Tab-separated table of C-alpha atoms in Angstrom:
chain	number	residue	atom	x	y	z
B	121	UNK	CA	-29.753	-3.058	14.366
B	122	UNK	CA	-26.686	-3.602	12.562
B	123	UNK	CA	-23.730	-0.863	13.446
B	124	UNK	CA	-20.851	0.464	11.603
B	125	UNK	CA	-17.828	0.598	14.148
B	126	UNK	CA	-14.724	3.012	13.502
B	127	UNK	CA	-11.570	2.342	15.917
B	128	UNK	CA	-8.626	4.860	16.313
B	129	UNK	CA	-6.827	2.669	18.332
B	130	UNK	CA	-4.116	4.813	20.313
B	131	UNK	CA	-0.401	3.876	18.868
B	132	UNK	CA	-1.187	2.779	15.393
B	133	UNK	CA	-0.915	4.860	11.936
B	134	UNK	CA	-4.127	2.748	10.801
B	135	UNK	CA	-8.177	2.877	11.012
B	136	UNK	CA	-10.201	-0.159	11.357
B	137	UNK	CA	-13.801	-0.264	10.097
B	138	UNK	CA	-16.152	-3.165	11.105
B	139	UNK	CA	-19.851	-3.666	10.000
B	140	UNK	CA	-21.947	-6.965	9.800
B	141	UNK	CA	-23.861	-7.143	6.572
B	142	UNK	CA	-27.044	-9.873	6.332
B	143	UNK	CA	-25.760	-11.233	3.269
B	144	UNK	CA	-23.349	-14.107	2.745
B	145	UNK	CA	-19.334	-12.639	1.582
B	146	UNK	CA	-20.212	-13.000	-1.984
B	147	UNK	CA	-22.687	-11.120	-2.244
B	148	UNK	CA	-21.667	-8.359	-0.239
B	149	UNK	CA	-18.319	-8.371	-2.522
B	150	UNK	CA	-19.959	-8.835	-5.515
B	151	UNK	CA	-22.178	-5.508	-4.340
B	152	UNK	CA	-19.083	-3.501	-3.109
B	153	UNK	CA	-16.937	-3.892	-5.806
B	154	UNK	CA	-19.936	-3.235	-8.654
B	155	UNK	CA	-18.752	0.196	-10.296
B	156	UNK	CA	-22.409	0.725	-10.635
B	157	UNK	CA	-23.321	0.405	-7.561
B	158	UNK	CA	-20.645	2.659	-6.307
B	159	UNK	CA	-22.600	6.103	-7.002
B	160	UNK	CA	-25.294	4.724	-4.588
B	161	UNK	CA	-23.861	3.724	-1.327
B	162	UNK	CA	-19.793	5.188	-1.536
B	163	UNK	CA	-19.251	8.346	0.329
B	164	UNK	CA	-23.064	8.629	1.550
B	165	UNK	CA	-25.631	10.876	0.476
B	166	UNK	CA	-23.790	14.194	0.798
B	167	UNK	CA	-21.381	13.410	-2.130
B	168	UNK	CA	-22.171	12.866	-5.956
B	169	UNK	CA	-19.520	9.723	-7.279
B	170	UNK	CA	-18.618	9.598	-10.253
B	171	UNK	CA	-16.376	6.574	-11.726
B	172	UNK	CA	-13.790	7.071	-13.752
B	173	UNK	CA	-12.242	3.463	-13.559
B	174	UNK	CA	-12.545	0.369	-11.741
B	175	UNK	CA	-10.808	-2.441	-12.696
B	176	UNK	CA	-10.945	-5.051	-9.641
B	177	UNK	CA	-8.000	-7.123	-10.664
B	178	UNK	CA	-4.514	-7.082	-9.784
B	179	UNK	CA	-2.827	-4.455	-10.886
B	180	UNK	CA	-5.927	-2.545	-11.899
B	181	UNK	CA	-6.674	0.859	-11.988
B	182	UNK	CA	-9.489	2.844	-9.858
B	183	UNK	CA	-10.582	6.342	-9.954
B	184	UNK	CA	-13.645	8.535	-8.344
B	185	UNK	CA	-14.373	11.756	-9.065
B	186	UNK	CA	-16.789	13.151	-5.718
B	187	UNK	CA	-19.058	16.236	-5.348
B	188	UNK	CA	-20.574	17.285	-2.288
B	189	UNK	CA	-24.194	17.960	-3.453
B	190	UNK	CA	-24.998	20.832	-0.636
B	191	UNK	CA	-24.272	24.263	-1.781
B	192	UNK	CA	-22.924	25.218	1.733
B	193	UNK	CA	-19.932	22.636	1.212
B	194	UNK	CA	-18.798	24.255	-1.604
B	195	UNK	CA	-21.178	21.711	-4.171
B	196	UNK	CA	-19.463	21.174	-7.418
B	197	UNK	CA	-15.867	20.942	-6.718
B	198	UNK	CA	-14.421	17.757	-7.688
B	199	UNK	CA	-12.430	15.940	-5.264
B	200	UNK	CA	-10.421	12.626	-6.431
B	201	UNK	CA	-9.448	9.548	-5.224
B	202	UNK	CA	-7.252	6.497	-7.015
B	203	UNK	CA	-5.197	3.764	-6.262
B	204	UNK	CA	-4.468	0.359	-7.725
B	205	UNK	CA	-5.112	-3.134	-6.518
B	206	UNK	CA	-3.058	-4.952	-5.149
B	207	UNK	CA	-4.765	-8.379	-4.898
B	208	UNK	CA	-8.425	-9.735	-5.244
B	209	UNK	CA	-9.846	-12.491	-3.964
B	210	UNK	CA	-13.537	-13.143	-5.304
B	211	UNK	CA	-15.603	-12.999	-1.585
B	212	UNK	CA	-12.976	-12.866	0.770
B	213	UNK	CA	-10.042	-10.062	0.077
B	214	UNK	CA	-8.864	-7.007	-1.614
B	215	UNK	CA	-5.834	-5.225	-1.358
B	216	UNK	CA	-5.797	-1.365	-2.678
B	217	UNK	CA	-4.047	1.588	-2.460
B	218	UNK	CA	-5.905	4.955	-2.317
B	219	UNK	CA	-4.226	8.419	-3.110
B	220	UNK	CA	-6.180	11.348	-2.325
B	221	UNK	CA	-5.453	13.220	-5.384
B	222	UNK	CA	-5.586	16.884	-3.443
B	223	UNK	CA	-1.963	16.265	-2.278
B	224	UNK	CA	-1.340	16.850	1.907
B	225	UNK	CA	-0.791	15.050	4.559
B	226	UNK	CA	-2.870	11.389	4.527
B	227	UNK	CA	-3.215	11.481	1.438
B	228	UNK	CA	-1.688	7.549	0.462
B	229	UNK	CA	-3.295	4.985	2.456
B	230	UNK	CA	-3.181	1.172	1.912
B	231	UNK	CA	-6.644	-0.613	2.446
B	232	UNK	CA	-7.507	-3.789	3.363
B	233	UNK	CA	-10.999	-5.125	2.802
B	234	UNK	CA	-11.728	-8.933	4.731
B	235	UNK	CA	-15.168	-10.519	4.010
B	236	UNK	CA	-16.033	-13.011	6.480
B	237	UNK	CA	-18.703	-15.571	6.777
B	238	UNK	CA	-20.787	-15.203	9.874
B	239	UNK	CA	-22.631	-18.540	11.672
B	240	UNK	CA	-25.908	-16.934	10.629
B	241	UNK	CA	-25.232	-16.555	6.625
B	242	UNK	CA	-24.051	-12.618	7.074
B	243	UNK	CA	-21.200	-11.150	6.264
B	244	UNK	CA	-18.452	-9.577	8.654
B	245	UNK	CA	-16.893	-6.972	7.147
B	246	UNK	CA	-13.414	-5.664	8.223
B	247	UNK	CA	-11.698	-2.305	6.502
B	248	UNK	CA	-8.164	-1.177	7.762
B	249	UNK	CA	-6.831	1.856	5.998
B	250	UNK	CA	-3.256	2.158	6.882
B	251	UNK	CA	-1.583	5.788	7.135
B	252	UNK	CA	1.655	6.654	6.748
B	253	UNK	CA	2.380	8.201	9.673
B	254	UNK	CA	0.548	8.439	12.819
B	255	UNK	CA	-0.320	12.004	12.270
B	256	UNK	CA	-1.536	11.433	9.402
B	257	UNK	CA	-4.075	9.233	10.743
B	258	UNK	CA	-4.944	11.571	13.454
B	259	UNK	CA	-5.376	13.920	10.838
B	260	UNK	CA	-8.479	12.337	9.878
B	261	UNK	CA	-10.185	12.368	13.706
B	262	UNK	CA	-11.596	15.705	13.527
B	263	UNK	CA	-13.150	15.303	10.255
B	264	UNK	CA	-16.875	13.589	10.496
B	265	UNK	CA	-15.505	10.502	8.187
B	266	UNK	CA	-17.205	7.970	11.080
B	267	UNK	CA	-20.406	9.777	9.918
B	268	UNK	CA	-20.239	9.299	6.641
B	269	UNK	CA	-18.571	5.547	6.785
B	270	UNK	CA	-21.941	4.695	8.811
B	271	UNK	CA	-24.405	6.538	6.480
B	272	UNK	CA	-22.621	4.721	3.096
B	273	UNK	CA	-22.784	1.290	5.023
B	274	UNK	CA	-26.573	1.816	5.752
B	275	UNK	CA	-27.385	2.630	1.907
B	276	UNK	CA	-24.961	-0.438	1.090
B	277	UNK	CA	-27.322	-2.163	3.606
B	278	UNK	CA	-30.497	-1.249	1.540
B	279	UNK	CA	-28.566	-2.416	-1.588
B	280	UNK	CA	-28.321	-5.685	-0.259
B	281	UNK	CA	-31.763	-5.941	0.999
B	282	UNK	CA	-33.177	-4.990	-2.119
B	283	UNK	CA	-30.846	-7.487	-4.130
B	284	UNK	CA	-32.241	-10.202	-2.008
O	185	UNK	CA	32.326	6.924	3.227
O	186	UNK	CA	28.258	6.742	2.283
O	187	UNK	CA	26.906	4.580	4.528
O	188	UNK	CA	23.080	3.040	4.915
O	189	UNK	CA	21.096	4.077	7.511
O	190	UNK	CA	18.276	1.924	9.185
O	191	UNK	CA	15.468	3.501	11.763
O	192	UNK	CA	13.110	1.954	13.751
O	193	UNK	CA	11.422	4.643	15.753
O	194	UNK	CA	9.519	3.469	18.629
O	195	UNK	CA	5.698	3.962	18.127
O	196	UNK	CA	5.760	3.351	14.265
O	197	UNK	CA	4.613	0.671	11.713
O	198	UNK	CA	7.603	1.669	9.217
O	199	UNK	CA	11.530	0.956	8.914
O	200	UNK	CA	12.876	4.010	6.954
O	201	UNK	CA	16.256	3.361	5.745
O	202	UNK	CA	17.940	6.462	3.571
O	203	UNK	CA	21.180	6.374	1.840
O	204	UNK	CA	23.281	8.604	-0.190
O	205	UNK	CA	24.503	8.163	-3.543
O	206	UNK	CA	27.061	9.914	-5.883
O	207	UNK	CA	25.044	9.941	-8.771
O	208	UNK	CA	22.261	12.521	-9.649
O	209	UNK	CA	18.655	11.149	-8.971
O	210	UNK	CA	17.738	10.408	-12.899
O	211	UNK	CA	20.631	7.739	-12.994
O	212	UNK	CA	20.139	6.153	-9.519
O	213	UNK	CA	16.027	5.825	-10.301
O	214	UNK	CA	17.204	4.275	-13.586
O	215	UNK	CA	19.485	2.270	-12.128
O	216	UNK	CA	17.355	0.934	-9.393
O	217	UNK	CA	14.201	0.073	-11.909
O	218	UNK	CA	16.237	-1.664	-14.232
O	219	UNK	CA	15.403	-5.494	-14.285
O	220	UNK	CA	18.948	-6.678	-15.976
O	221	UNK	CA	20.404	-5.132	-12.656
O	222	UNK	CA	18.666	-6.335	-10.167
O	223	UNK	CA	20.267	-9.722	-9.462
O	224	UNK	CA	23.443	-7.731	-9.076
O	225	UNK	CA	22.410	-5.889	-6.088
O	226	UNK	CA	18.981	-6.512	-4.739
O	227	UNK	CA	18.854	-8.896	-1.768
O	228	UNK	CA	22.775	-8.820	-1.533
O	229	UNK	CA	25.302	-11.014	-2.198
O	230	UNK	CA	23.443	-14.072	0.072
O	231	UNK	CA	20.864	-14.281	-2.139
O	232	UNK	CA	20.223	-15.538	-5.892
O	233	UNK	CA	17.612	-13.242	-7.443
O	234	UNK	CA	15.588	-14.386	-11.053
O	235	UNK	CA	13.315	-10.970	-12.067
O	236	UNK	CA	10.002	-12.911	-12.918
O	237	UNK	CA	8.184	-9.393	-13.663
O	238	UNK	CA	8.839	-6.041	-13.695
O	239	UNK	CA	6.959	-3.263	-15.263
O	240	UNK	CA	7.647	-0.008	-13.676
O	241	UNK	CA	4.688	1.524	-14.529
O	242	UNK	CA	1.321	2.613	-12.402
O	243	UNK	CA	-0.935	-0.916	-12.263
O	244	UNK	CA	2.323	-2.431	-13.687
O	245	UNK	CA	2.782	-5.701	-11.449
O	246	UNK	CA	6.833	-7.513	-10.294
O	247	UNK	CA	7.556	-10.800	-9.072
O	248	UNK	CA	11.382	-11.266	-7.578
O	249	UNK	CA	12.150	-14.978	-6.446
O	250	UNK	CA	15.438	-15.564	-4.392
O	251	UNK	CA	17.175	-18.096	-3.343
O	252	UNK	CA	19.945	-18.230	-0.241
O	253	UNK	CA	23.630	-19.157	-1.718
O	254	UNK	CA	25.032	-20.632	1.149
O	255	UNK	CA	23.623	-24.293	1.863
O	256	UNK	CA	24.195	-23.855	5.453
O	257	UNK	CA	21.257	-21.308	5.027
O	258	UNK	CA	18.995	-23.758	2.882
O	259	UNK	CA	20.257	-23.023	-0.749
O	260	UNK	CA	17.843	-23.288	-3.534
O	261	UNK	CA	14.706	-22.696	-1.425
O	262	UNK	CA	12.675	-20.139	-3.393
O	263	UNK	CA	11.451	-16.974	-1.483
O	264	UNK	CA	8.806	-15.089	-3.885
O	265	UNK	CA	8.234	-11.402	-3.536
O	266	UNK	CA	5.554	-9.749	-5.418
O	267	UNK	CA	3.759	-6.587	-6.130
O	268	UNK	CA	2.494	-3.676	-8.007
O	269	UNK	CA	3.133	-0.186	-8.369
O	270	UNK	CA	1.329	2.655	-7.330
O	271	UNK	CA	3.003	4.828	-8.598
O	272	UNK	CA	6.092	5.946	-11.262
O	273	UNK	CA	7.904	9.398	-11.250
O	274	UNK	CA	10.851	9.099	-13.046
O	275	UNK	CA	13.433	10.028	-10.916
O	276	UNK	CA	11.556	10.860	-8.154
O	277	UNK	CA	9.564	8.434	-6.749
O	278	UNK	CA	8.253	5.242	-6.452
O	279	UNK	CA	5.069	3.575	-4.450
O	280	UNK	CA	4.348	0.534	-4.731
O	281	UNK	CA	3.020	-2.716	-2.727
O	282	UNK	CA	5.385	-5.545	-1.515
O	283	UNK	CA	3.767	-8.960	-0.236
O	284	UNK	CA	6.288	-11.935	0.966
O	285	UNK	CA	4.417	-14.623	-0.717
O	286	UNK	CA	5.235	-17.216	2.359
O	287	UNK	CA	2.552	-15.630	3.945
O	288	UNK	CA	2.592	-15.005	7.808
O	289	UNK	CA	3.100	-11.823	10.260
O	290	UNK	CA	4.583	-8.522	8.305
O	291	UNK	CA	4.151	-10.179	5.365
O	292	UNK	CA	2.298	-6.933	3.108
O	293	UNK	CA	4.387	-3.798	2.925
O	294	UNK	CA	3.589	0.084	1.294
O	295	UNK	CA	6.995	0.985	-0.046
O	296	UNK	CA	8.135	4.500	-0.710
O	297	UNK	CA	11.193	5.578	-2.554
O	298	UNK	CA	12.082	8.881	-3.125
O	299	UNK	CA	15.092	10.328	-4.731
O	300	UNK	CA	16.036	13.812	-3.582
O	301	UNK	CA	19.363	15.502	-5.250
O	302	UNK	CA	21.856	16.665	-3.012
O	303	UNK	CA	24.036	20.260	-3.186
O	304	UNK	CA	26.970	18.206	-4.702
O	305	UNK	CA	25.331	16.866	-7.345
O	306	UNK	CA	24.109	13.023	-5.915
O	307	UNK	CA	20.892	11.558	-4.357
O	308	UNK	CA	19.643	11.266	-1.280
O	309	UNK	CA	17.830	8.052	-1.119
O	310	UNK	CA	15.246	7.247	1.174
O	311	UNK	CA	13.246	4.070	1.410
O	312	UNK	CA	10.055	3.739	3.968
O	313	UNK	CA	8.080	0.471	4.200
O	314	UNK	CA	5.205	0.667	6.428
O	315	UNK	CA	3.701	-2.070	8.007
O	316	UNK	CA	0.355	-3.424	8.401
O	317	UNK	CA	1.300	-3.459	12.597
O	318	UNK	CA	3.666	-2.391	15.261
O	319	UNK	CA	4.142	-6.186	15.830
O	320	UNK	CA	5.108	-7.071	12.096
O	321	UNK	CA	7.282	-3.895	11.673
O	322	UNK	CA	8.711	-4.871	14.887
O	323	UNK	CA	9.352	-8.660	13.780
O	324	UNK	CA	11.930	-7.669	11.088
O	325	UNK	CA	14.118	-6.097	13.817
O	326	UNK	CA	15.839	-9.343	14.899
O	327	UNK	CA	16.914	-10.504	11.558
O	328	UNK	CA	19.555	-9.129	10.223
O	329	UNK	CA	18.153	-7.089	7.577
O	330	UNK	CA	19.856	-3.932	7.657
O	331	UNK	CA	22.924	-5.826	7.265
O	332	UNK	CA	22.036	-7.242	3.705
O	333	UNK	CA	20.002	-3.621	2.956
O	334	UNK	CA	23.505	-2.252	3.622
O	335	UNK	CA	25.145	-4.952	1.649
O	336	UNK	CA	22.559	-4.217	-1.276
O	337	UNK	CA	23.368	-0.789	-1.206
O	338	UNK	CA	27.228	-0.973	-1.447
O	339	UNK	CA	26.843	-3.190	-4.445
O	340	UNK	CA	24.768	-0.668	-5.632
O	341	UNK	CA	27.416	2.054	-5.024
O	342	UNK	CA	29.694	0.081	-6.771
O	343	UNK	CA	26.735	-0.520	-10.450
O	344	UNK	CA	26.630	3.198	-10.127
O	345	UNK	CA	30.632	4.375	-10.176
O	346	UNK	CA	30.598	1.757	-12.980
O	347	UNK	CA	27.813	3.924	-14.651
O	348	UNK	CA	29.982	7.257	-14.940
């Protein structure tokens, strides 16, 4: 069974997210950075997605609006997220910012996605967000984010099954 | 006498560097985004800046290339710097992405600038570029950058008493 990792490492103002994928890079990019796809696998099943933009070029803009759907969360109010890309490269890079529009502490992170061929025709898949301060990385520890990362990267998983 | 200042702390992926100017914020944010004044300050007197691209805007993409003066440092060899913006608030801030096209260690930065006004009427300048690790943050601290950000400044200094 394929498994999402999440590493804190002590030290270090980022996060780094690996998963394998059983899909070659291209695919999986071509999957992850489909704005209709995003409402499907981005931010898991507790949260609604909504996108407002997505322009995967340099320079481009992107925008989500996300709901959680329980009532006990507080269901309905919008939270928003946005940043620009910073470079693309079809099946093997992008470069992003991402501002959580709420304001606070974390809230700007620079992400880097790597896809990478495996020997057996998957995909290794590498995210590093990168805080601006330590503390605001921390700051993102007690939340259940690793949770959620997984849960996304298991619907992404089902995308890609279906797709083949 | 303003002087720059240039901090490393230990335990960080950023070199924040802060400076005051006797200007109010609105003319030293000008001043600073202004293409046609660039190659009069940025990179310091060592260096030949052209301004390929630069539209300060959010999604709005530059390009500096430089070139070393002195041909006991390799004059003419082009050093391209590109990246986009984030974000644009005139005259008081400005995020954006910085990648050192030559590739290599510390080569992708997330710069901050933020222009605070002081009591007496100037800015208080601060500049934080964060890192993608401790080990490329920490590979800028032989070279003798602060010198030439300190350099870049004064000439600065000097655009903006021209200014008034």
């Amino acid at each position: 069974m394929r498994t999402t990792e999440v590493l804190f490492e002590p030290g270090r103002q980022d996060i780094v997210v690996t998963r394998e994928f059983a899909a070659p890079p291209a695919v999986v990019f071509a999957a992850m950075t489909d704005p209709e796809l995003i409402p499907r696998w981005w931010g898991s099943r507790r949260f609604e997605t909504t996108v407002e933009a997505m322009d995967v070029r340099r320079g481009g803009l992107w925008r989500f609006v996300t709901r959680h759907r329980d009532p006990a969360d507080g269901a309905g109010t919008p939270y928003a997220f946005w940043g620009v890309y910073h470079d693309v490269v079809p099946g093997e890079l992008v470069v992003s910012t991402l501002e959580f529009a709420m304001g606070g502490p974390g809230r700007l992170q620079l992400v880097t996605d790597a896809f990478e061929p495996t020997g057996d025709g998957g995909t290794r898949y590498t995210n590093v967000s990168l805080f601006q301060s330590p503390d605001d990385r921390d700051g993102w520890i007690p939340t259940d984010m690793d949770t959620g990362i997984r849960e996304s990267h298991d619907l992404l998983d089902g995308l890609l099954e279906a797709v083949r």
